[in-house]
Amino acid sequence: MSSSTASPRSPTDMYGDEIEEEVKIAPVEPVKAAVPLPKTKLPDLPIIEKNNWLIHMLFVNKDYDRCRQIIKEQLDSTDGMCEYAFYVQGMIQRSEALIQESLESFQAAAMLNPNSLENLKQVGRSLYLLGRHKAALDIYGEAAKLVPDDSELLHNQGVCLVYLRDYGKAEDCFKKALSFQKTEHSFSQLGKMHILKGDTDGALSIYKKAVEHFPENSELLSVLGLLYLQIGDTQKAFEHLGNAMTYDTENVKAIMGAGSIIQDHGDYDVALTKYRVAASVTPESHALWNNIGMCFFGKKKFVAAISCLKRAHYLAPFEWRICYNLGLAHLTMQQYASAFHFVSAAINLRPKFAPLFMLLGIALTHLEDPTNAKQAYDQAISIEPDNPITYLNYAIMLFNHGEKSNAAAQYGKFEMYQNKKKGSADPDVSSLVAKLGPILHLGS
């Protein structure tokens, strides 16, 4: 009989399912509470930028007195380590025309953060305003190493180069600035550079492009109109000057340009209406009072003309055109000594302008100084030998002093150059010719 061993069996419940035995957990020792550290006060470290928001708010609200007070407190509490406080302090000083002080503030900000493009721009700007264009150019060059394609930096470099008369490099800078961003200022400066060089065609091309990009900019439109006026295209000039006044009714350049065109066409009352608007904006403009005076001269109100021209002369005593116009007005009023005074002053300022010597000859003739009058006429002819009016006045002077043969010679030259001129002659000139020609037996 074989024997067998019984295998151990797990306990079962009433349904015959096995019951899991309870797992016993080993006892765990309790964790002791940490001993609390003694309470100590943390050091009160200054936060350098904690008042930047307040400085900014006061600055944009233009509460400069309170802003300066907060800046001083901020710099004192941080031992002069707050960059933004120095920056805003420099902006306030510049707005108050304290340029040297603003330069020092921006330099302090740049020392705290030498990699800040804005700090370097402001240092350069202050140097530029101080007239230190070479130093400003060096600073802009350092800033350009950080951001080489910044259009504002390139524009500022170009402006400094214009003052240093390095027009080639300046033109390159302006063109690069415009290649990155089209701005009115870069177009304007590039055009002004061409005007300084005497390149009117180049300036016209630049301002045309500028007006294409900024068709509502009255400043660009007015300069373009004046350039067209300079080359004699009055139709396009008047068109652009009119557009400029459409966008800015008080644009003095446009008003003066349009008024001069109207004045040249003899519509003096309309021109005076235009000038009245300009006078309310710039009452101390010598060019404006000169034009107003010549409008009254054209209306044959000579006393009013001289009064306005005297005011223009007071505002700009070294402007030769005003002296010329005053001499002409005094000659018309038969005040020959005053005419001689102003014409002589104009000659000292503009010795290569032939009509001035002609007016001097007329004044000296009436002052009974024929010898010096002849020298004045000869000088006028040597400067401008193809001006027929000079020969006519010279012939009249010689005839009145009994030099009939010399007068006939000068009258012959008058006829020769007058026939070469296009257009109808002035009525006063035609009247003189009708009287003098038969007397000299040279035909009517």
Short mmCIF file of C-alpha atoms in Angstrom, two decimals:
data_model
loop_
_atom_site.label_atom_id
_atom_site.label_comp_id
_atom_site.label_asym_id
_atom_site.label_seq_id
_atom_site.Cartn_x
_atom_site.Cartn_y
_atom_site.Cartn_z
CA MET A 1 0.00 0.00 0.00
CA SER A 2 1.57 3.15 -1.15
CA SER A 3 1.57 6.19 0.97
CA SER A 4 1.25 9.83 -0.29
CA THR A 5 1.96 13.18 1.29
CA ALA A 6 -0.81 15.77 1.44
CA SER A 7 0.05 19.19 -0.04
CA PRO A 8 -0.71 22.20 2.11
CA ARG A 9 -3.88 23.97 1.14
CA SER A 10 -4.89 27.57 1.67
CA PRO A 11 -8.02 28.20 3.74
CA THR A 12 -11.24 28.62 1.79
CA ASP A 13 -14.40 30.48 2.55
CA MET A 14 -17.91 29.11 2.55
CA TYR A 15 -18.06 29.33 -1.24
CA GLY A 16 -14.87 27.41 -1.70
CA ASP A 17 -12.75 30.46 -2.68
CA GLU A 18 -9.33 30.85 -1.26
CA ILE A 19 -8.85 33.49 1.40
CA GLU A 20 -5.71 35.68 1.08
CA GLU A 21 -3.62 35.64 4.17
CA GLU A 22 -3.12 39.04 5.91
CA VAL A 23 0.23 40.68 5.14
CA LYS A 24 1.99 41.81 8.26
CA ILE A 25 3.73 45.27 8.09
CA ALA A 26 6.99 45.76 9.85
CA PRO A 27 6.95 48.45 12.54
CA VAL A 28 8.42 51.91 11.48
CA GLU A 29 10.21 54.18 13.87
CA PRO A 30 8.61 57.66 14.23
CA VAL A 31 10.39 60.65 12.57
CA LYS A 32 11.57 63.31 14.92
CA ALA A 33 10.48 66.91 14.20
CA ALA A 34 13.21 69.28 12.84
CA VAL A 35 14.59 71.78 15.24
CA PRO A 36 13.47 75.33 14.04
CA LEU A 37 16.28 77.72 13.01
CA PRO A 38 16.57 80.97 14.87
CA LYS A 39 14.66 83.80 13.09
CA THR A 40 17.02 86.34 11.40
CA LYS A 41 16.12 89.46 9.31
CA LEU A 42 17.06 89.19 5.64
CA PRO A 43 19.27 92.02 4.30
CA ASP A 44 17.35 94.82 2.53
CA LEU A 45 19.00 94.69 -0.89
CA PRO A 46 18.23 97.68 -3.16
CA ILE A 47 16.30 96.93 -6.34
CA ILE A 48 17.92 99.05 -9.05
CA GLU A 49 14.87 99.24 -11.33
CA LYS A 50 12.18 99.53 -8.68
CA ASN A 51 11.23 103.13 -9.56
CA ASN A 52 11.68 102.92 -13.33
CA TRP A 53 7.93 102.78 -13.88
CA LEU A 54 7.43 105.97 -11.88
CA ILE A 55 10.28 107.77 -13.67
CA HIS A 56 8.80 106.78 -17.02
CA MET A 57 5.28 107.89 -16.09
CA LEU A 58 6.47 111.28 -14.85
CA PHE A 59 8.65 111.76 -17.93
CA VAL A 60 5.91 111.06 -20.47
CA ASN A 61 3.56 113.34 -18.50
CA LYS A 62 6.28 116.06 -18.63
CA ASP A 63 6.31 116.44 -14.86
CA TYR A 64 10.02 117.12 -15.01
CA ASP A 65 10.47 118.59 -11.52
CA ARG A 66 9.01 115.52 -9.79
CA CYS A 67 10.80 113.26 -12.25
CA ARG A 68 14.19 114.83 -11.44
CA GLN A 69 13.51 114.34 -7.74
CA ILE A 70 12.73 110.62 -8.18
CA ILE A 71 15.80 110.19 -10.42
CA LYS A 72 18.04 111.76 -7.76
CA GLU A 73 16.58 109.48 -5.07
CA GLN A 74 17.01 106.46 -7.33
CA LEU A 75 20.63 107.26 -8.15
CA ASP A 76 21.45 107.94 -4.49
CA SER A 77 19.90 104.68 -3.34
CA THR A 78 21.70 102.63 -6.01
CA ASP A 79 25.05 104.45 -5.84
CA GLY A 80 24.62 105.62 -9.43
CA MET A 81 23.96 102.18 -10.90
CA CYS A 82 20.51 102.79 -12.43
CA GLU A 83 20.86 102.95 -16.22
CA TYR A 84 17.31 104.07 -16.94
CA ALA A 85 17.51 106.95 -14.48
CA PHE A 86 20.58 108.31 -16.29
CA TYR A 87 18.87 107.85 -19.64
CA VAL A 88 15.73 109.79 -18.70
CA GLN A 89 17.82 112.45 -16.96
CA GLY A 90 19.69 112.96 -20.24
CA MET A 91 16.44 113.26 -22.19
CA ILE A 92 15.13 115.91 -19.77
CA GLN A 93 18.38 117.87 -19.92
CA ARG A 94 18.37 117.83 -23.73
CA SER A 95 14.78 119.09 -23.84
CA GLU A 96 15.93 122.01 -21.68
CA ALA A 97 18.86 122.74 -24.06
CA LEU A 98 21.44 121.46 -21.54
CA ILE A 99 23.28 119.52 -24.22
CA GLN A 100 26.62 119.08 -22.45
CA GLU A 101 24.89 117.83 -19.29
CA SER A 102 22.76 115.44 -21.34
CA LEU A 103 25.90 114.07 -22.97
CA GLU A 104 27.36 113.27 -19.55
CA SER A 105 24.16 111.52 -18.48
CA PHE A 106 23.99 109.39 -21.62
CA GLN A 107 27.67 108.53 -21.29
CA ALA A 108 27.00 107.33 -17.73
CA ALA A 109 24.14 105.15 -19.00
CA ALA A 110 26.37 103.79 -21.78
CA MET A 111 29.08 102.88 -19.23
CA LEU A 112 26.55 100.87 -17.25
CA ASN A 113 25.31 99.10 -20.39
CA PRO A 114 27.85 99.46 -23.23
CA ASN A 115 25.91 97.04 -25.45
CA SER A 116 22.78 99.17 -25.49
CA LEU A 117 22.15 100.54 -28.98
CA GLU A 118 19.81 103.24 -27.68
CA ASN A 119 22.41 104.60 -25.26
CA LEU A 120 24.99 104.91 -28.00
CA LYS A 121 22.47 106.61 -30.30
CA GLN A 122 21.75 109.25 -27.66
CA VAL A 123 25.44 109.85 -26.97
CA GLY A 124 25.96 110.39 -30.69
CA ARG A 125 22.93 112.68 -30.89
CA SER A 126 24.24 114.92 -28.10
CA LEU A 127 27.68 115.10 -29.72
CA TYR A 128 26.01 116.05 -33.01
CA LEU A 129 24.03 118.83 -31.32
CA LEU A 130 27.25 120.14 -29.80
CA GLY A 131 28.74 120.38 -33.29
CA ARG A 132 31.25 117.58 -32.65
CA HIS A 133 30.40 115.76 -35.85
CA LYS A 134 33.57 113.66 -36.05
CA ALA A 135 33.11 112.35 -32.50
CA ALA A 136 29.42 111.67 -33.19
CA LEU A 137 30.38 109.76 -36.34
CA ASP A 138 32.77 107.58 -34.32
CA ILE A 139 30.04 106.76 -31.78
CA TYR A 140 27.59 105.88 -34.55
CA GLY A 141 30.27 103.64 -36.03
CA GLU A 142 30.58 101.76 -32.73
CA ALA A 143 26.80 101.40 -32.57
CA ALA A 144 26.74 100.10 -36.15
CA LYS A 145 28.95 97.19 -35.06
CA LEU A 146 26.10 96.07 -32.80
CA VAL A 147 23.33 96.50 -35.40
CA PRO A 148 24.79 97.07 -38.89
CA ASP A 149 21.42 97.34 -40.68
CA ASP A 150 19.80 100.01 -38.50
CA SER A 151 18.39 102.69 -40.85
CA GLU A 152 18.42 105.41 -38.17
CA LEU A 153 22.12 104.86 -37.51
CA LEU A 154 22.94 105.01 -41.20
CA HIS A 155 20.89 108.20 -41.57
CA ASN A 156 22.69 109.86 -38.64
CA GLN A 157 26.07 108.84 -40.03
CA GLY A 158 25.11 110.43 -43.34
CA VAL A 159 24.12 113.70 -41.66
CA CYS A 160 27.47 113.90 -39.87
CA LEU A 161 29.33 113.18 -43.11
CA VAL A 162 27.44 116.01 -44.86
CA TYR A 163 28.69 118.44 -42.21
CA LEU A 164 32.20 117.04 -42.69
CA ARG A 165 31.74 117.64 -46.47
CA ASP A 166 32.33 114.00 -47.31
CA TYR A 167 29.42 113.92 -49.75
CA GLY A 168 30.34 110.61 -51.39
CA LYS A 169 30.18 108.59 -48.17
CA ALA A 170 27.15 110.57 -47.01
CA GLU A 171 25.27 109.64 -50.16
CA ASP A 172 26.13 105.97 -49.63
CA CYS A 173 24.84 106.12 -46.05
CA PHE A 174 21.55 107.73 -47.06
CA LYS A 175 21.04 105.23 -49.86
CA LYS A 176 21.71 102.31 -47.50
CA ALA A 177 19.30 103.79 -44.96
CA LEU A 178 16.62 104.07 -47.63
CA SER A 179 17.27 100.50 -48.76
CA PHE A 180 16.40 99.28 -45.25
CA GLN A 181 13.56 101.73 -44.57
CA LYS A 182 11.99 104.51 -46.63
CA THR A 183 11.75 107.63 -44.45
CA GLU A 184 10.99 111.27 -45.22
CA HIS A 185 14.10 112.42 -43.35
CA SER A 186 16.50 110.28 -45.35
CA PHE A 187 14.95 111.37 -48.65
CA SER A 188 15.08 115.01 -47.54
CA GLN A 189 18.71 114.84 -46.42
CA LEU A 190 19.78 113.07 -49.60
CA GLY A 191 18.07 115.76 -51.65
CA LYS A 192 19.62 118.57 -49.59
CA MET A 193 23.04 117.01 -50.11
CA HIS A 194 22.56 117.19 -53.89
CA ILE A 195 21.44 120.82 -53.55
CA LEU A 196 24.60 121.62 -51.58
CA LYS A 197 26.65 120.07 -54.35
CA GLY A 198 24.79 122.17 -56.92
CA ASP A 199 23.29 119.07 -58.54
CA THR A 200 19.76 120.32 -59.23
CA ASP A 201 18.89 117.42 -61.53
CA GLY A 202 19.97 114.87 -58.91
CA ALA A 203 17.96 116.68 -56.24
CA LEU A 204 14.90 116.70 -58.50
CA SER A 205 15.20 112.94 -59.03
CA ILE A 206 15.46 112.29 -55.29
CA TYR A 207 12.48 114.46 -54.38
CA LYS A 208 10.36 112.90 -57.13
CA LYS A 209 10.95 109.46 -55.60
CA ALA A 210 10.25 110.87 -52.14
CA VAL A 211 6.90 112.29 -53.25
CA GLU A 212 5.99 108.93 -54.77
CA HIS A 213 6.45 107.26 -51.36
CA PHE A 214 5.06 110.17 -49.29
CA PRO A 215 2.55 112.00 -51.52
CA GLU A 216 1.00 113.91 -48.61
CA ASN A 217 4.23 115.29 -47.13
CA SER A 218 3.94 119.06 -47.58
CA GLU A 219 7.64 119.69 -46.91
CA LEU A 220 8.76 117.36 -49.70
CA LEU A 221 6.15 118.78 -52.07
CA SER A 222 7.19 122.37 -51.37
CA VAL A 223 10.91 121.68 -51.93
CA LEU A 224 10.12 119.84 -55.17
CA GLY A 225 8.03 122.81 -56.31
CA LEU A 226 10.85 125.24 -55.51
CA LEU A 227 13.31 123.10 -57.48
CA TYR A 228 11.00 123.20 -60.51
CA LEU A 229 10.76 126.98 -60.03
CA GLN A 230 14.54 127.18 -59.96
CA ILE A 231 14.86 125.49 -63.35
CA GLY A 232 12.09 127.65 -64.83
CA ASP A 233 9.27 125.09 -65.03
CA THR A 234 6.63 127.29 -63.39
CA GLN A 235 3.69 125.06 -64.31
CA LYS A 236 4.99 122.01 -62.43
CA ALA A 237 6.29 124.26 -59.67
CA PHE A 238 2.87 125.82 -59.10
CA GLU A 239 1.23 122.38 -59.20
CA HIS A 240 3.45 120.92 -56.47
CA LEU A 241 3.37 124.08 -54.37
CA GLY A 242 -0.43 124.04 -54.58
CA ASN A 243 -0.50 120.41 -53.43
CA ALA A 244 1.76 121.31 -50.51
CA MET A 245 -0.63 124.08 -49.43
CA THR A 246 -3.54 121.63 -49.72
CA TYR A 247 -2.03 119.43 -47.01
CA ASP A 248 -0.59 122.31 -44.96
CA THR A 249 -2.22 125.69 -45.46
CA GLU A 250 0.50 127.41 -43.39
CA ASN A 251 3.53 125.95 -45.16
CA VAL A 252 5.65 129.09 -45.56
CA LYS A 253 7.92 127.65 -48.27
CA ALA A 254 4.94 126.73 -50.43
CA ILE A 255 3.20 130.08 -49.82
CA MET A 256 6.34 132.04 -50.70
CA GLY A 257 6.97 130.00 -53.84
CA ALA A 258 3.39 130.20 -55.09
CA GLY A 259 3.20 133.89 -54.19
CA SER A 260 6.35 134.67 -56.18
CA ILE A 261 4.91 132.92 -59.27
CA ILE A 262 1.66 134.88 -58.95
CA GLN A 263 3.66 138.06 -58.39
CA ASP A 264 5.73 137.46 -61.53
CA HIS A 265 2.49 137.27 -63.50
CA GLY A 266 1.47 140.71 -62.22
CA ASP A 267 -1.41 139.61 -59.98
CA TYR A 268 -0.16 141.55 -56.96
CA ASP A 269 -3.37 141.52 -54.92
CA VAL A 270 -3.61 137.71 -54.96
CA ALA A 271 0.09 137.46 -54.08
CA LEU A 272 -0.42 139.84 -51.14
CA THR A 273 -3.31 137.65 -49.94
CA LYS A 274 -0.96 134.66 -49.90
CA TYR A 275 1.75 136.63 -48.13
CA ARG A 276 -0.73 137.73 -45.46
CA VAL A 277 -1.11 134.08 -44.41
CA ALA A 278 2.65 133.62 -44.29
CA ALA A 279 3.07 136.81 -42.23
CA SER A 280 0.88 135.36 -39.49
CA VAL A 281 3.22 132.35 -39.24
CA THR A 282 6.65 133.96 -39.75
CA PRO A 283 6.35 137.72 -39.21
CA GLU A 284 10.15 138.09 -38.97
CA SER A 285 10.94 136.65 -42.42
CA HIS A 286 13.10 139.05 -44.45
CA ALA A 287 12.25 137.25 -47.71
CA LEU A 288 8.54 137.69 -47.01
CA TRP A 289 8.82 141.44 -46.41
CA ASN A 290 11.03 141.79 -49.48
CA ASN A 291 8.34 140.16 -51.63
CA ILE A 292 5.58 142.23 -50.04
CA GLY A 293 7.57 145.38 -50.75
CA MET A 294 8.03 144.45 -54.40
CA CYS A 295 4.30 143.76 -54.69
CA PHE A 296 3.64 147.35 -53.58
CA PHE A 297 6.37 148.48 -56.00
CA GLY A 298 4.54 146.71 -58.80
CA LYS A 299 1.32 148.47 -57.76
CA LYS A 300 3.28 151.78 -57.89
CA LYS A 301 2.80 152.35 -54.16
CA PHE A 302 6.43 153.32 -53.70
CA VAL A 303 6.25 154.68 -50.14
CA ALA A 304 4.69 151.43 -48.89
CA ALA A 305 7.25 149.48 -50.92
CA ILE A 306 10.20 151.31 -49.34
CA SER A 307 8.67 150.87 -45.87
CA CYS A 308 8.39 147.07 -46.32
CA LEU A 309 11.85 146.83 -47.88
CA LYS A 310 13.34 148.80 -44.98
CA ARG A 311 11.83 146.28 -42.59
CA ALA A 312 13.31 143.43 -44.64
CA HIS A 313 16.69 145.21 -44.59
CA TYR A 314 16.47 145.56 -40.80
CA LEU A 315 15.89 141.79 -40.50
CA ALA A 316 18.66 140.87 -42.96
CA PRO A 317 21.11 143.76 -43.49
CA PHE A 318 23.55 141.62 -45.50
CA GLU A 319 21.04 140.33 -48.06
CA TRP A 320 22.12 141.90 -51.35
CA ARG A 321 18.75 141.44 -53.09
CA ILE A 322 17.03 143.65 -50.52
CA CYS A 323 19.67 146.36 -51.00
CA TYR A 324 19.21 146.07 -54.77
CA ASN A 325 15.44 146.46 -54.50
CA LEU A 326 15.80 149.43 -52.12
CA GLY A 327 18.17 151.09 -54.58
CA LEU A 328 15.69 150.53 -57.39
CA ALA A 329 12.80 151.92 -55.32
CA HIS A 330 14.76 155.03 -54.33
CA LEU A 331 15.77 155.61 -57.96
CA THR A 332 12.11 155.46 -58.93
CA MET A 333 11.31 158.01 -56.22
CA GLN A 334 14.21 160.18 -57.54
CA GLN A 335 16.03 159.86 -54.21
CA TYR A 336 19.40 159.39 -55.83
CA ALA A 337 21.64 159.70 -52.77
CA SER A 338 19.72 156.97 -50.94
CA ALA A 339 19.76 154.86 -54.10
CA PHE A 340 23.55 155.27 -54.34
CA HIS A 341 23.89 154.17 -50.69
CA PHE A 342 21.93 150.94 -51.07
CA VAL A 343 23.31 150.04 -54.51
CA SER A 344 26.88 150.50 -53.23
CA ALA A 345 26.09 148.21 -50.29
CA ALA A 346 24.67 145.60 -52.65
CA ILE A 347 27.80 145.78 -54.86
CA ASN A 348 30.01 145.09 -51.84
CA LEU A 349 27.93 142.00 -51.14
CA ARG A 350 27.55 140.87 -54.78
CA PRO A 351 30.36 142.38 -56.90
CA LYS A 352 29.73 140.19 -59.97
CA PHE A 353 26.11 141.15 -60.63
CA ALA A 354 26.03 143.48 -63.66
CA PRO A 355 22.62 145.19 -63.11
CA LEU A 356 23.94 146.63 -59.84
CA PHE A 357 26.65 148.56 -61.70
CA MET A 358 24.03 149.77 -64.20
CA LEU A 359 21.89 151.16 -61.34
CA LEU A 360 25.01 152.71 -59.84
CA GLY A 361 25.71 154.41 -63.17
CA ILE A 362 22.14 155.81 -63.26
CA ALA A 363 22.44 157.13 -59.69
CA LEU A 364 25.84 158.73 -60.36
CA THR A 365 24.49 160.32 -63.53
CA HIS A 366 21.75 162.09 -61.58
CA LEU A 367 24.28 163.02 -58.89
CA GLU A 368 26.23 164.77 -61.66
CA ASP A 369 29.26 162.49 -61.58
CA PRO A 370 29.54 161.39 -65.24
CA THR A 371 33.13 160.16 -64.94
CA ASN A 372 32.33 157.53 -62.30
CA ALA A 373 29.04 156.81 -64.06
CA LYS A 374 30.96 155.82 -67.20
CA GLN A 375 33.18 153.52 -65.14
CA ALA A 376 30.11 151.90 -63.61
CA TYR A 377 28.58 151.27 -67.05
CA ASP A 378 31.86 149.90 -68.39
CA GLN A 379 32.09 147.54 -65.43
CA ALA A 380 28.51 146.35 -66.02
CA ILE A 381 29.28 145.67 -69.69
CA SER A 382 32.47 143.77 -68.81
CA ILE A 383 30.51 141.46 -66.49
CA GLU A 384 27.46 140.99 -68.75
CA PRO A 385 28.21 142.15 -72.33
CA ASP A 386 24.90 140.95 -73.83
CA ASN A 387 22.45 142.94 -71.69
CA PRO A 388 20.80 145.46 -74.05
CA ILE A 389 19.32 147.62 -71.25
CA THR A 390 22.81 148.54 -70.04
CA TYR A 391 23.74 149.83 -73.51
CA LEU A 392 20.49 151.83 -73.76
CA ASN A 393 21.03 153.58 -70.41
CA TYR A 394 24.67 154.19 -71.28
CA ALA A 395 23.62 155.76 -74.60
CA ILE A 396 21.10 158.04 -72.87
CA MET A 397 23.73 159.18 -70.36
CA LEU A 398 26.27 159.91 -73.12
CA PHE A 399 23.70 161.75 -75.24
CA ASN A 400 22.63 163.95 -72.32
CA HIS A 401 26.29 164.91 -71.80
CA GLY A 402 26.82 165.83 -75.44
CA GLU A 403 28.74 162.72 -76.56
CA LYS A 404 26.52 162.02 -79.54
CA SER A 405 28.93 159.72 -81.45
CA ASN A 406 29.65 157.54 -78.41
CA ALA A 407 25.93 157.47 -77.65
CA ALA A 408 25.23 156.29 -81.20
CA ALA A 409 27.79 153.50 -80.81
CA GLN A 410 26.22 152.30 -77.57
CA TYR A 411 22.74 152.55 -79.11
CA GLY A 412 23.86 150.39 -82.01
CA LYS A 413 24.98 147.68 -79.58
CA PHE A 414 21.64 147.97 -77.83
CA GLU A 415 19.78 147.30 -81.07
CA MET A 416 22.05 144.37 -81.93
CA TYR A 417 21.49 142.57 -78.62
CA GLN A 418 17.82 143.59 -78.42
CA ASN A 419 17.12 141.95 -81.79
CA LYS A 420 18.65 138.72 -80.52
CA LYS A 421 16.28 138.60 -77.58
CA LYS A 422 13.01 136.76 -77.89
CA GLY A 423 9.69 138.17 -76.77
CA SER A 424 8.18 141.63 -76.76
CA ALA A 425 10.06 144.61 -75.36
CA ASP A 426 9.06 146.45 -72.20
CA PRO A 427 6.69 149.40 -72.91
CA ASP A 428 9.04 151.86 -71.16
CA VAL A 429 11.96 150.62 -73.24
CA SER A 430 9.93 150.97 -76.45
CA SER A 431 9.06 154.55 -75.51
CA LEU A 432 12.71 155.46 -74.96
CA VAL A 433 13.74 153.83 -78.23
CA ALA A 434 11.09 155.78 -80.13
CA LYS A 435 12.48 159.06 -78.75
CA LEU A 436 16.21 158.37 -78.89
CA GLY A 437 16.46 156.53 -82.20
CA PRO A 438 15.40 159.36 -84.55
CA ILE A 439 17.56 161.85 -82.72
CA LEU A 440 20.65 159.70 -83.29
CA HIS A 441 19.60 159.11 -86.93
CA LEU A 442 19.51 155.35 -86.37
CA GLY A 443 15.90 154.80 -87.34
CA SER A 444 12.80 154.66 -85.24
#
